[in-house]
Amino acid sequence: MGAVAMDTTLKQTWGIYQVYIGKKLVMVASGVVLVLYIFGHLAGNLQIYMGPARLNAYAAFLHSHPGPLWIARTVMLAAVGLHGWSSFLLWLEKRRARPIGYVKKDDVPASYASRTMMWSGPILGAFVVFHILHLTTGSVPGLGFRESEQEQFFAYQNVVNGFQHPAVAIAYVVAIVLLSMHLYHGLWSMFQSVGISHRRYTPLLKRAAHVVAILVAAGYISIPLCVTIGLVK
Ligand code: HEM
């Protein structure tokens, strides 16, 4: 191969690599925004254990600041779109790079969580759409949603009324288990994605991601569970 052809190949490879890293960075940055939301939303929701007045006052507080609320919603929506789009493009690239696929799946020491990333993402997206229709817009019939009246919000009653339906409670638990697996893999692999990998610290990061994912799942799942067993009513 001549020097000019070699130079062109190197430049092309470098260009492809830069685009690839760009997509990874978009996936990681948007993932961080979503994780922060998931932590914040959990902290807000756990106020359900302080009674209806507290949770409803929290909902009223959020809605009394429409500016920041809509900015947060727009950022979230952009993060969801960018996260889904960049992971889809990266998945396509991976497939193109290895079109034949593995003969035996067992040869790949991938965890269950990592193998579920590509389908748990869209399922979680569908869950969030259902969740917004359920608790934000109250568009799911039969779940006892009560519209806010003047300054009075009924977030507590809406959550309890919804989770009193076993099918709804089960659907939430399943979605949260998927979320937790997605979070576990996403949290530790995000460091690999940006090139941070260490023989000693990567296993520690994995363990930390495990703990965080389990705590998040436990916090969220506790709510439909407590409504189902009658501790929150
Ligand atoms: C037990 C679990 C959960 C409960 C009790 C819960 C509760 C709520 C409530 C009450 C609202 C309506 C807030 C309002 O408009 O006043 C809401 C909105 C929302 N929740 Fe959840 N949530 C849960 C799980 C989740 C999960 C796991 C996610 C994300 C994966 C999520 C994402 C959202 C989003 C994106 C909104 C819309 C926020 C907005 O309208 O600005 N929620 N949730």
PDB file of C-alpha atoms and ligand atoms in Angstrom:
ATOM      1  CA  MET A   1       0.000   0.000   0.000  1.00  0.00           C
ATOM      2  CA  GLY A   2       1.342   3.455  -0.942  1.00  0.00           C
ATOM      3  CA  ALA A   3       2.018   6.152   1.666  1.00  0.00           C
ATOM      4  CA  VAL A   4      -0.881   8.339   0.436  1.00  0.00           C
ATOM      5  CA  ALA A   5      -3.388   5.427   0.581  1.00  0.00           C
ATOM      6  CA  MET A   6      -2.131   4.519   4.071  1.00  0.00           C
ATOM      7  CA  ASP A   7      -2.520   8.135   5.204  1.00  0.00           C
ATOM      8  CA  THR A   8      -6.105   8.268   3.861  1.00  0.00           C
ATOM      9  CA  THR A   9      -6.988   4.968   5.584  1.00  0.00           C
ATOM     10  CA  LEU A  10      -5.554   6.214   8.878  1.00  0.00           C
ATOM     11  CA  LYS A  11      -7.507   9.486   8.609  1.00  0.00           C
ATOM     12  CA  GLN A  12     -10.733   7.609   7.805  1.00  0.00           C
ATOM     13  CA  THR A  13     -10.212   5.218  10.725  1.00  0.00           C
ATOM     14  CA  TRP A  14      -9.504   8.152  13.067  1.00  0.00           C
ATOM     15  CA  GLY A  15     -12.661   9.926  11.810  1.00  0.00           C
ATOM     16  CA  ILE A  16     -14.819   6.821  12.406  1.00  0.00           C
ATOM     17  CA  TYR A  17     -13.262   6.430  15.852  1.00  0.00           C
ATOM     18  CA  GLN A  18     -14.035  10.060  16.754  1.00  0.00           C
ATOM     19  CA  VAL A  19     -17.681   9.682  15.653  1.00  0.00           C
ATOM     20  CA  TYR A  20     -17.886   6.438  17.672  1.00  0.00           C
ATOM     21  CA  ILE A  21     -16.484   8.134  20.807  1.00  0.00           C
ATOM     22  CA  GLY A  22     -18.868  11.061  20.225  1.00  0.00           C
ATOM     23  CA  LYS A  23     -21.868   8.717  20.297  1.00  0.00           C
ATOM     24  CA  LYS A  24     -20.557   7.010  23.425  1.00  0.00           C
ATOM     25  CA  LEU A  25     -20.179  10.375  25.141  1.00  0.00           C
ATOM     26  CA  VAL A  26     -23.735  11.367  24.167  1.00  0.00           C
ATOM     27  CA  MET A  27     -24.992   8.041  25.567  1.00  0.00           C
ATOM     28  CA  VAL A  28     -23.078   8.507  28.842  1.00  0.00           C
ATOM     29  CA  ALA A  29     -24.001  12.199  29.319  1.00  0.00           C
ATOM     30  CA  SER A  30     -27.697  11.588  28.640  1.00  0.00           C
ATOM     31  CA  GLY A  31     -27.557   8.490  30.903  1.00  0.00           C
ATOM     32  CA  VAL A  32     -26.145  10.632  33.739  1.00  0.00           C
ATOM     33  CA  VAL A  33     -29.049  13.108  33.374  1.00  0.00           C
ATOM     34  CA  LEU A  34     -31.558  10.221  33.531  1.00  0.00           C
ATOM     35  CA  VAL A  35     -29.857   8.649  36.560  1.00  0.00           C
ATOM     36  CA  LEU A  36     -29.951  11.973  38.411  1.00  0.00           C
ATOM     37  CA  TYR A  37     -33.658  12.248  37.645  1.00  0.00           C
ATOM     38  CA  ILE A  38     -34.255   8.692  38.905  1.00  0.00           C
ATOM     39  CA  PHE A  39     -32.504   9.519  42.218  1.00  0.00           C
ATOM     40  CA  GLY A  40     -34.356  12.821  42.616  1.00  0.00           C
ATOM     41  CA  HIS A  41     -37.727  11.302  41.716  1.00  0.00           C
ATOM     42  CA  LEU A  42     -37.189   8.506  44.238  1.00  0.00           C
ATOM     43  CA  ALA A  43     -36.358  10.998  46.983  1.00  0.00           C
ATOM     44  CA  GLY A  44     -39.557  12.893  46.117  1.00  0.00           C
ATOM     45  CA  ASN A  45     -41.700   9.740  46.007  1.00  0.00           C
ATOM     46  CA  LEU A  46     -40.435   8.387  49.339  1.00  0.00           C
ATOM     47  CA  GLN A  47     -42.248  11.311  50.964  1.00  0.00           C
ATOM     48  CA  ILE A  48     -45.342   9.151  50.543  1.00  0.00           C
ATOM     49  CA  TYR A  49     -44.323   7.596  53.896  1.00  0.00           C
ATOM     50  CA  MET A  50     -44.778  11.022  55.534  1.00  0.00           C
ATOM     51  CA  GLY A  51     -48.460  11.025  54.633  1.00  0.00           C
ATOM     52  CA  PRO A  52     -50.800  12.515  52.031  1.00  0.00           C
ATOM     53  CA  ALA A  53     -50.298  16.159  53.081  1.00  0.00           C
ATOM     54  CA  ARG A  54     -46.534  15.921  52.555  1.00  0.00           C
ATOM     55  CA  LEU A  55     -46.598  14.216  49.134  1.00  0.00           C
ATOM     56  CA  ASN A  56     -49.400  16.435  47.861  1.00  0.00           C
ATOM     57  CA  ALA A  57     -47.571  19.556  49.063  1.00  0.00           C
ATOM     58  CA  TYR A  58     -44.469  18.349  47.193  1.00  0.00           C
ATOM     59  CA  ALA A  59     -46.522  17.912  43.986  1.00  0.00           C
ATOM     60  CA  ALA A  60     -48.043  21.387  44.509  1.00  0.00           C
ATOM     61  CA  PHE A  61     -44.565  22.855  45.019  1.00  0.00           C
ATOM     62  CA  LEU A  62     -43.304  21.347  41.726  1.00  0.00           C
ATOM     63  CA  HIS A  63     -46.311  22.613  39.805  1.00  0.00           C
ATOM     64  CA  SER A  64     -46.085  26.093  41.340  1.00  0.00           C
ATOM     65  CA  HIS A  65     -42.806  26.614  39.447  1.00  0.00           C
ATOM     66  CA  PRO A  66     -43.874  26.058  35.815  1.00  0.00           C
ATOM     67  CA  GLY A  67     -40.678  27.607  34.378  1.00  0.00           C
ATOM     68  CA  PRO A  68     -38.150  25.248  36.032  1.00  0.00           C
ATOM     69  CA  LEU A  69     -40.640  22.343  35.679  1.00  0.00           C
ATOM     70  CA  TRP A  70     -40.804  22.754  31.899  1.00  0.00           C
ATOM     71  CA  ILE A  71     -37.058  23.247  31.611  1.00  0.00           C
ATOM     72  CA  ALA A  72     -36.549  19.973  33.552  1.00  0.00           C
ATOM     73  CA  ARG A  73     -39.139  18.206  31.377  1.00  0.00           C
ATOM     74  CA  THR A  74     -37.465  19.441  28.175  1.00  0.00           C
ATOM     75  CA  VAL A  75     -34.011  18.363  29.392  1.00  0.00           C
ATOM     76  CA  MET A  76     -35.416  14.956  30.371  1.00  0.00           C
ATOM     77  CA  LEU A  77     -37.135  14.470  27.034  1.00  0.00           C
ATOM     78  CA  ALA A  78     -33.953  15.431  25.174  1.00  0.00           C
ATOM     79  CA  ALA A  79     -31.947  13.046  27.379  1.00  0.00           C
ATOM     80  CA  VAL A  80     -34.366  10.168  26.687  1.00  0.00           C
ATOM     81  CA  GLY A  81     -34.214  10.854  22.919  1.00  0.00           C
ATOM     82  CA  LEU A  82     -30.414  11.199  22.811  1.00  0.00           C
ATOM     83  CA  HIS A  83     -29.880   8.149  25.021  1.00  0.00           C
ATOM     84  CA  GLY A  84     -32.119   5.954  22.864  1.00  0.00           C
ATOM     85  CA  TRP A  85     -30.786   7.277  19.575  1.00  0.00           C
ATOM     86  CA  SER A  86     -27.071   7.019  20.459  1.00  0.00           C
ATOM     87  CA  SER A  87     -27.448   3.501  21.891  1.00  0.00           C
ATOM     88  CA  PHE A  88     -29.346   2.414  18.779  1.00  0.00           C
ATOM     89  CA  LEU A  89     -26.598   3.778  16.495  1.00  0.00           C
ATOM     90  CA  LEU A  90     -23.889   2.110  18.589  1.00  0.00           C
ATOM     91  CA  TRP A  91     -25.798  -1.165  18.542  1.00  0.00           C
ATOM     92  CA  LEU A  92     -26.108  -0.929  14.723  1.00  0.00           C
ATOM     93  CA  GLU A  93     -22.353  -0.304  14.434  1.00  0.00           C
ATOM     94  CA  LYS A  94     -21.582  -3.295  16.616  1.00  0.00           C
ATOM     95  CA  ARG A  95     -23.828  -5.486  14.484  1.00  0.00           C
ATOM     96  CA  ARG A  96     -22.274  -4.239  11.248  1.00  0.00           C
ATOM     97  CA  ALA A  97     -18.810  -4.900  12.610  1.00  0.00           C
ATOM     98  CA  ARG A  98     -19.793  -8.499  13.400  1.00  0.00           C
ATOM     99  CA  PRO A  99     -22.576  -9.388  10.934  1.00  0.00           C
ATOM    100  CA  ILE A 100     -22.386 -13.165  11.358  1.00  0.00           C
ATOM    101  CA  GLY A 101     -22.757 -13.163  15.122  1.00  0.00           C
ATOM    102  CA  TYR A 102     -21.539 -15.677  17.620  1.00  0.00           C
ATOM    103  CA  VAL A 103     -22.077 -19.351  16.980  1.00  0.00           C
ATOM    104  CA  LYS A 104     -22.509 -20.000  20.676  1.00  0.00           C
ATOM    105  CA  LYS A 105     -23.837 -17.282  22.957  1.00  0.00           C
ATOM    106  CA  ASP A 106     -22.217 -18.995  25.959  1.00  0.00           C
ATOM    107  CA  ASP A 107     -18.788 -18.049  24.619  1.00  0.00           C
ATOM    108  CA  VAL A 108     -19.490 -14.451  25.611  1.00  0.00           C
ATOM    109  CA  PRO A 109     -19.101 -13.835  29.325  1.00  0.00           C
ATOM    110  CA  ALA A 110     -21.698 -11.047  29.263  1.00  0.00           C
ATOM    111  CA  SER A 111     -23.901 -10.590  32.322  1.00  0.00           C
ATOM    112  CA  TYR A 112     -27.660 -10.962  32.086  1.00  0.00           C
ATOM    113  CA  ALA A 113     -27.967  -7.219  32.686  1.00  0.00           C
ATOM    114  CA  SER A 114     -25.694  -6.362  29.746  1.00  0.00           C
ATOM    115  CA  ARG A 115     -27.538  -8.732  27.396  1.00  0.00           C
ATOM    116  CA  THR A 116     -30.850  -7.126  28.310  1.00  0.00           C
ATOM    117  CA  MET A 117     -29.724  -3.511  27.717  1.00  0.00           C
ATOM    118  CA  MET A 118     -31.075  -3.241  24.158  1.00  0.00           C
ATOM    119  CA  TRP A 119     -34.569  -4.448  24.919  1.00  0.00           C
ATOM    120  CA  SER A 120     -34.913  -3.203  28.506  1.00  0.00           C
ATOM    121  CA  GLY A 121     -34.336   0.358  27.220  1.00  0.00           C
ATOM    122  CA  PRO A 122     -37.399   0.447  24.888  1.00  0.00           C
ATOM    123  CA  ILE A 123     -39.549  -1.361  27.500  1.00  0.00           C
ATOM    124  CA  LEU A 124     -38.597   1.293  30.060  1.00  0.00           C
ATOM    125  CA  GLY A 125     -39.449   3.982  27.514  1.00  0.00           C
ATOM    126  CA  ALA A 126     -42.906   2.393  27.086  1.00  0.00           C
ATOM    127  CA  PHE A 127     -43.271   2.189  30.875  1.00  0.00           C
ATOM    128  CA  VAL A 128     -42.511   5.912  31.266  1.00  0.00           C
ATOM    129  CA  VAL A 129     -45.178   6.745  28.640  1.00  0.00           C
ATOM    130  CA  PHE A 130     -47.722   4.597  30.540  1.00  0.00           C
ATOM    131  CA  HIS A 131     -46.564   6.113  33.841  1.00  0.00           C
ATOM    132  CA  ILE A 132     -47.060   9.692  32.603  1.00  0.00           C
ATOM    133  CA  LEU A 133     -50.513   8.775  31.252  1.00  0.00           C
ATOM    134  CA  HIS A 134     -51.261   7.167  34.628  1.00  0.00           C
ATOM    135  CA  LEU A 135     -49.998   9.735  37.145  1.00  0.00           C
ATOM    136  CA  THR A 136     -49.324  13.013  35.306  1.00  0.00           C
ATOM    137  CA  THR A 137     -52.162  13.335  32.804  1.00  0.00           C
ATOM    138  CA  GLY A 138     -54.560  10.833  34.431  1.00  0.00           C
ATOM    139  CA  SER A 139     -55.512   9.419  31.048  1.00  0.00           C
ATOM    140  CA  VAL A 140     -55.700   5.741  32.046  1.00  0.00           C
ATOM    141  CA  PRO A 141     -59.354   5.003  32.776  1.00  0.00           C
ATOM    142  CA  GLY A 142     -60.379   3.046  35.862  1.00  0.00           C
ATOM    143  CA  LEU A 143     -57.370   3.939  38.045  1.00  0.00           C
ATOM    144  CA  GLY A 144     -59.171   6.544  40.148  1.00  0.00           C
ATOM    145  CA  PHE A 145     -57.124   9.557  39.043  1.00  0.00           C
ATOM    146  CA  ARG A 146     -58.218  12.804  40.645  1.00  0.00           C
ATOM    147  CA  GLU A 147     -57.446  16.041  38.817  1.00  0.00           C
ATOM    148  CA  SER A 148     -55.881  18.865  40.863  1.00  0.00           C
ATOM    149  CA  GLU A 149     -58.289  21.572  42.030  1.00  0.00           C
ATOM    150  CA  GLN A 150     -56.979  25.110  42.404  1.00  0.00           C
ATOM    151  CA  GLU A 151     -53.835  24.678  44.550  1.00  0.00           C
ATOM    152  CA  GLN A 152     -54.811  21.224  45.852  1.00  0.00           C
ATOM    153  CA  PHE A 153     -52.982  18.197  44.360  1.00  0.00           C
ATOM    154  CA  PHE A 154     -53.894  14.542  44.860  1.00  0.00           C
ATOM    155  CA  ALA A 155     -50.618  12.775  44.027  1.00  0.00           C
ATOM    156  CA  TYR A 156     -50.878  10.567  47.143  1.00  0.00           C
ATOM    157  CA  GLN A 157     -54.437   9.407  46.416  1.00  0.00           C
ATOM    158  CA  ASN A 158     -53.599   8.867  42.736  1.00  0.00           C
ATOM    159  CA  VAL A 159     -50.608   6.648  43.577  1.00  0.00           C
ATOM    160  CA  VAL A 160     -52.615   4.640  46.136  1.00  0.00           C
ATOM    161  CA  ASN A 161     -55.672   4.291  43.868  1.00  0.00           C
ATOM    162  CA  GLY A 162     -53.459   3.067  41.000  1.00  0.00           C
ATOM    163  CA  PHE A 163     -51.489   0.514  43.015  1.00  0.00           C
ATOM    164  CA  GLN A 164     -54.660  -0.929  44.522  1.00  0.00           C
ATOM    165  CA  HIS A 165     -55.028  -2.666  41.156  1.00  0.00           C
ATOM    166  CA  PRO A 166     -52.746  -5.738  41.367  1.00  0.00           C
ATOM    167  CA  ALA A 167     -52.024  -5.686  37.599  1.00  0.00           C
ATOM    168  CA  VAL A 168     -50.767  -2.089  37.868  1.00  0.00           C
ATOM    169  CA  ALA A 169     -48.651  -2.850  40.957  1.00  0.00           C
ATOM    170  CA  ILE A 170     -47.118  -5.915  39.224  1.00  0.00           C
ATOM    171  CA  ALA A 171     -46.417  -3.951  36.015  1.00  0.00           C
ATOM    172  CA  TYR A 172     -44.566  -1.308  38.061  1.00  0.00           C
ATOM    173  CA  VAL A 173     -42.538  -3.918  39.957  1.00  0.00           C
ATOM    174  CA  VAL A 174     -41.507  -5.624  36.691  1.00  0.00           C
ATOM    175  CA  ALA A 175     -40.550  -2.268  35.129  1.00  0.00           C
ATOM    176  CA  ILE A 176     -38.548  -1.275  38.209  1.00  0.00           C
ATOM    177  CA  VAL A 177     -36.659  -4.603  38.216  1.00  0.00           C
ATOM    178  CA  LEU A 178     -35.756  -3.938  34.561  1.00  0.00           C
ATOM    179  CA  LEU A 179     -34.799  -0.370  35.442  1.00  0.00           C
ATOM    180  CA  SER A 180     -32.550  -1.652  38.204  1.00  0.00           C
ATOM    181  CA  MET A 181     -30.776  -4.093  35.856  1.00  0.00           C
ATOM    182  CA  HIS A 182     -30.400  -1.384  33.228  1.00  0.00           C
ATOM    183  CA  LEU A 183     -29.046   0.975  35.872  1.00  0.00           C
ATOM    184  CA  TYR A 184     -26.579  -1.599  37.212  1.00  0.00           C
ATOM    185  CA  HIS A 185     -25.031  -2.288  33.830  1.00  0.00           C
ATOM    186  CA  GLY A 186     -25.246   1.345  32.681  1.00  0.00           C
ATOM    187  CA  LEU A 187     -23.611   2.698  35.848  1.00  0.00           C
ATOM    188  CA  TRP A 188     -20.472   0.596  35.821  1.00  0.00           C
ATOM    189  CA  SER A 189     -20.050   0.322  32.059  1.00  0.00           C
ATOM    190  CA  MET A 190     -20.288   4.087  31.668  1.00  0.00           C
ATOM    191  CA  PHE A 191     -16.753   4.308  33.067  1.00  0.00           C
ATOM    192  CA  GLN A 192     -15.527   1.739  30.526  1.00  0.00           C
ATOM    193  CA  SER A 193     -17.272   3.733  27.803  1.00  0.00           C
ATOM    194  CA  VAL A 194     -15.216   6.818  28.534  1.00  0.00           C
ATOM    195  CA  GLY A 195     -12.051   4.749  28.794  1.00  0.00           C
ATOM    196  CA  ILE A 196     -11.814   4.490  32.594  1.00  0.00           C
ATOM    197  CA  SER A 197     -10.884   0.909  33.354  1.00  0.00           C
ATOM    198  CA  HIS A 198      -8.673  -0.350  36.158  1.00  0.00           C
ATOM    199  CA  ARG A 199      -7.867  -3.852  37.331  1.00  0.00           C
ATOM    200  CA  ARG A 200      -8.434  -2.868  40.955  1.00  0.00           C
ATOM    201  CA  TYR A 201     -11.171  -0.201  40.734  1.00  0.00           C
ATOM    202  CA  THR A 202     -13.456  -1.624  38.050  1.00  0.00           C
ATOM    203  CA  PRO A 203     -14.618  -4.533  40.314  1.00  0.00           C
ATOM    204  CA  LEU A 204     -15.228  -1.957  43.073  1.00  0.00           C
ATOM    205  CA  LEU A 205     -17.266   0.203  40.677  1.00  0.00           C
ATOM    206  CA  LYS A 206     -19.267  -2.890  39.723  1.00  0.00           C
ATOM    207  CA  ARG A 207     -20.025  -3.596  43.374  1.00  0.00           C
ATOM    208  CA  ALA A 208     -20.999   0.039  44.001  1.00  0.00           C
ATOM    209  CA  ALA A 209     -23.277  -0.051  40.934  1.00  0.00           C
ATOM    210  CA  HIS A 210     -24.868  -3.228  42.308  1.00  0.00           C
ATOM    211  CA  VAL A 211     -25.596  -1.583  45.668  1.00  0.00           C
ATOM    212  CA  VAL A 212     -27.015   1.573  44.051  1.00  0.00           C
ATOM    213  CA  ALA A 213     -29.208  -0.445  41.651  1.00  0.00           C
ATOM    214  CA  ILE A 214     -30.572  -2.577  44.513  1.00  0.00           C
ATOM    215  CA  LEU A 215     -31.273   0.461  46.721  1.00  0.00           C
ATOM    216  CA  VAL A 216     -33.079   2.267  43.893  1.00  0.00           C
ATOM    217  CA  ALA A 217     -35.163  -0.838  43.140  1.00  0.00           C
ATOM    218  CA  ALA A 218     -35.968  -1.377  46.830  1.00  0.00           C
ATOM    219  CA  GLY A 219     -37.029   2.255  47.272  1.00  0.00           C
ATOM    220  CA  TYR A 220     -39.337   2.310  44.250  1.00  0.00           C
ATOM    221  CA  ILE A 221     -40.736  -1.224  44.721  1.00  0.00           C
ATOM    222  CA  SER A 222     -41.520  -0.533  48.385  1.00  0.00           C
ATOM    223  CA  ILE A 223     -44.314   1.844  47.264  1.00  0.00           C
ATOM    224  CA  PRO A 224     -46.548  -0.530  45.225  1.00  0.00           C
ATOM    225  CA  LEU A 225     -45.700  -3.233  47.778  1.00  0.00           C
ATOM    226  CA  CYS A 226     -46.809  -1.145  50.788  1.00  0.00           C
ATOM    227  CA  VAL A 227     -50.021  -0.156  49.001  1.00  0.00           C
ATOM    228  CA  THR A 228     -50.705  -3.810  48.096  1.00  0.00           C
ATOM    229  CA  ILE A 229     -50.274  -5.020  51.675  1.00  0.00           C
ATOM    230  CA  GLY A 230     -52.248  -2.075  53.058  1.00  0.00           C
ATOM    231  CA  LEU A 231     -49.430  -0.248  54.893  1.00  0.00           C
ATOM    232  CA  VAL A 232     -50.011   2.823  52.720  1.00  0.00           C
ATOM    233  CA  LYS A 233     -53.688   3.573  52.112  1.00  0.00           C
TER     234      LYS A 233
HETATM  235  C1  HEM B   1     -43.262   3.445  42.655  1.00  0.00           C
HETATM  236  C2  HEM B   1     -42.787   4.090  41.647  1.00  0.00           C
HETATM  237  C3  HEM B   1     -43.168   5.480  41.217  1.00  0.00           C
HETATM  238  C4  HEM B   1     -44.077   6.365  41.749  1.00  0.00           C
HETATM  239  C5  HEM B   1     -44.947   6.199  42.983  1.00  0.00           C
HETATM  240  C6  HEM B   1     -44.049   7.557  40.930  1.00  0.00           C
HETATM  241  C7  HEM B   1     -44.825   8.688  41.132  1.00  0.00           C
HETATM  242  C8  HEM B   1     -45.003   9.690  40.218  1.00  0.00           C
HETATM  243  C9  HEM B   1     -45.982  10.747  40.302  1.00  0.00           C
HETATM  244  C10 HEM B   1     -46.974  10.930  41.450  1.00  0.00           C
HETATM  245  C11 HEM B   1     -45.862  11.522  39.201  1.00  0.00           C
HETATM  246  C12 HEM B   1     -46.718  12.751  38.840  1.00  0.00           C
HETATM  247  C13 HEM B   1     -46.082  13.982  39.337  1.00  0.00           C
HETATM  248  C14 HEM B   1     -46.971  15.180  39.101  1.00  0.00           C
HETATM  249  O1  HEM B   1     -47.273  15.483  37.954  1.00  0.00           O
HETATM  250  O2  HEM B   1     -47.376  15.777  40.079  1.00  0.00           O
HETATM  251  C15 HEM B   1     -44.784  10.965  38.417  1.00  0.00           C
HETATM  252  C16 HEM B   1     -44.308  11.497  37.226  1.00  0.00           C
HETATM  253  C17 HEM B   1     -43.235  10.997  36.524  1.00  0.00           C
HETATM  254  N1  HEM B   1     -42.470   9.909  36.841  1.00  0.00           N
HETATM  255 FE1  HEM B   1     -42.775   8.665  38.375  1.00  0.00          FE
HETATM  256  N2  HEM B   1     -43.109   7.385  39.937  1.00  0.00           N
HETATM  257  C18 HEM B   1     -42.568   6.123  40.073  1.00  0.00           C
HETATM  258  C19 HEM B   1     -41.583   5.566  39.283  1.00  0.00           C
HETATM  259  C20 HEM B   1     -40.969   6.186  38.220  1.00  0.00           C
HETATM  260  C21 HEM B   1     -39.877   5.647  37.477  1.00  0.00           C
HETATM  261  C22 HEM B   1     -39.205   4.317  37.782  1.00  0.00           C
HETATM  262  C23 HEM B   1     -39.553   6.568  36.519  1.00  0.00           C
HETATM  263  C24 HEM B   1     -38.486   6.550  35.481  1.00  0.00           C
HETATM  264  C25 HEM B   1     -37.936   5.480  34.980  1.00  0.00           C
HETATM  265  C26 HEM B   1     -40.492   7.664  36.640  1.00  0.00           C
HETATM  266  C27 HEM B   1     -40.518   8.785  35.836  1.00  0.00           C
HETATM  267  C28 HEM B   1     -41.483   9.754  35.887  1.00  0.00           C
HETATM  268  C29 HEM B   1     -41.603  10.827  34.920  1.00  0.00           C
HETATM  269  C30 HEM B   1     -40.691  11.049  33.713  1.00  0.00           C
HETATM  270  C31 HEM B   1     -42.708  11.601  35.312  1.00  0.00           C
HETATM  271  C32 HEM B   1     -43.278  12.851  34.623  1.00  0.00           C
HETATM  272  C33 HEM B   1     -42.753  14.059  35.342  1.00  0.00           C
HETATM  273  C34 HEM B   1     -43.460  15.322  34.905  1.00  0.00           C
HETATM  274  O3  HEM B   1     -44.623  15.297  34.554  1.00  0.00           O
HETATM  275  O4  HEM B   1     -42.818  16.366  34.950  1.00  0.00           O
HETATM  276  N3  HEM B   1     -41.319   7.408  37.704  1.00  0.00           N
HETATM  277  N4  HEM B   1     -44.280   9.862  39.049  1.00  0.00           N
END
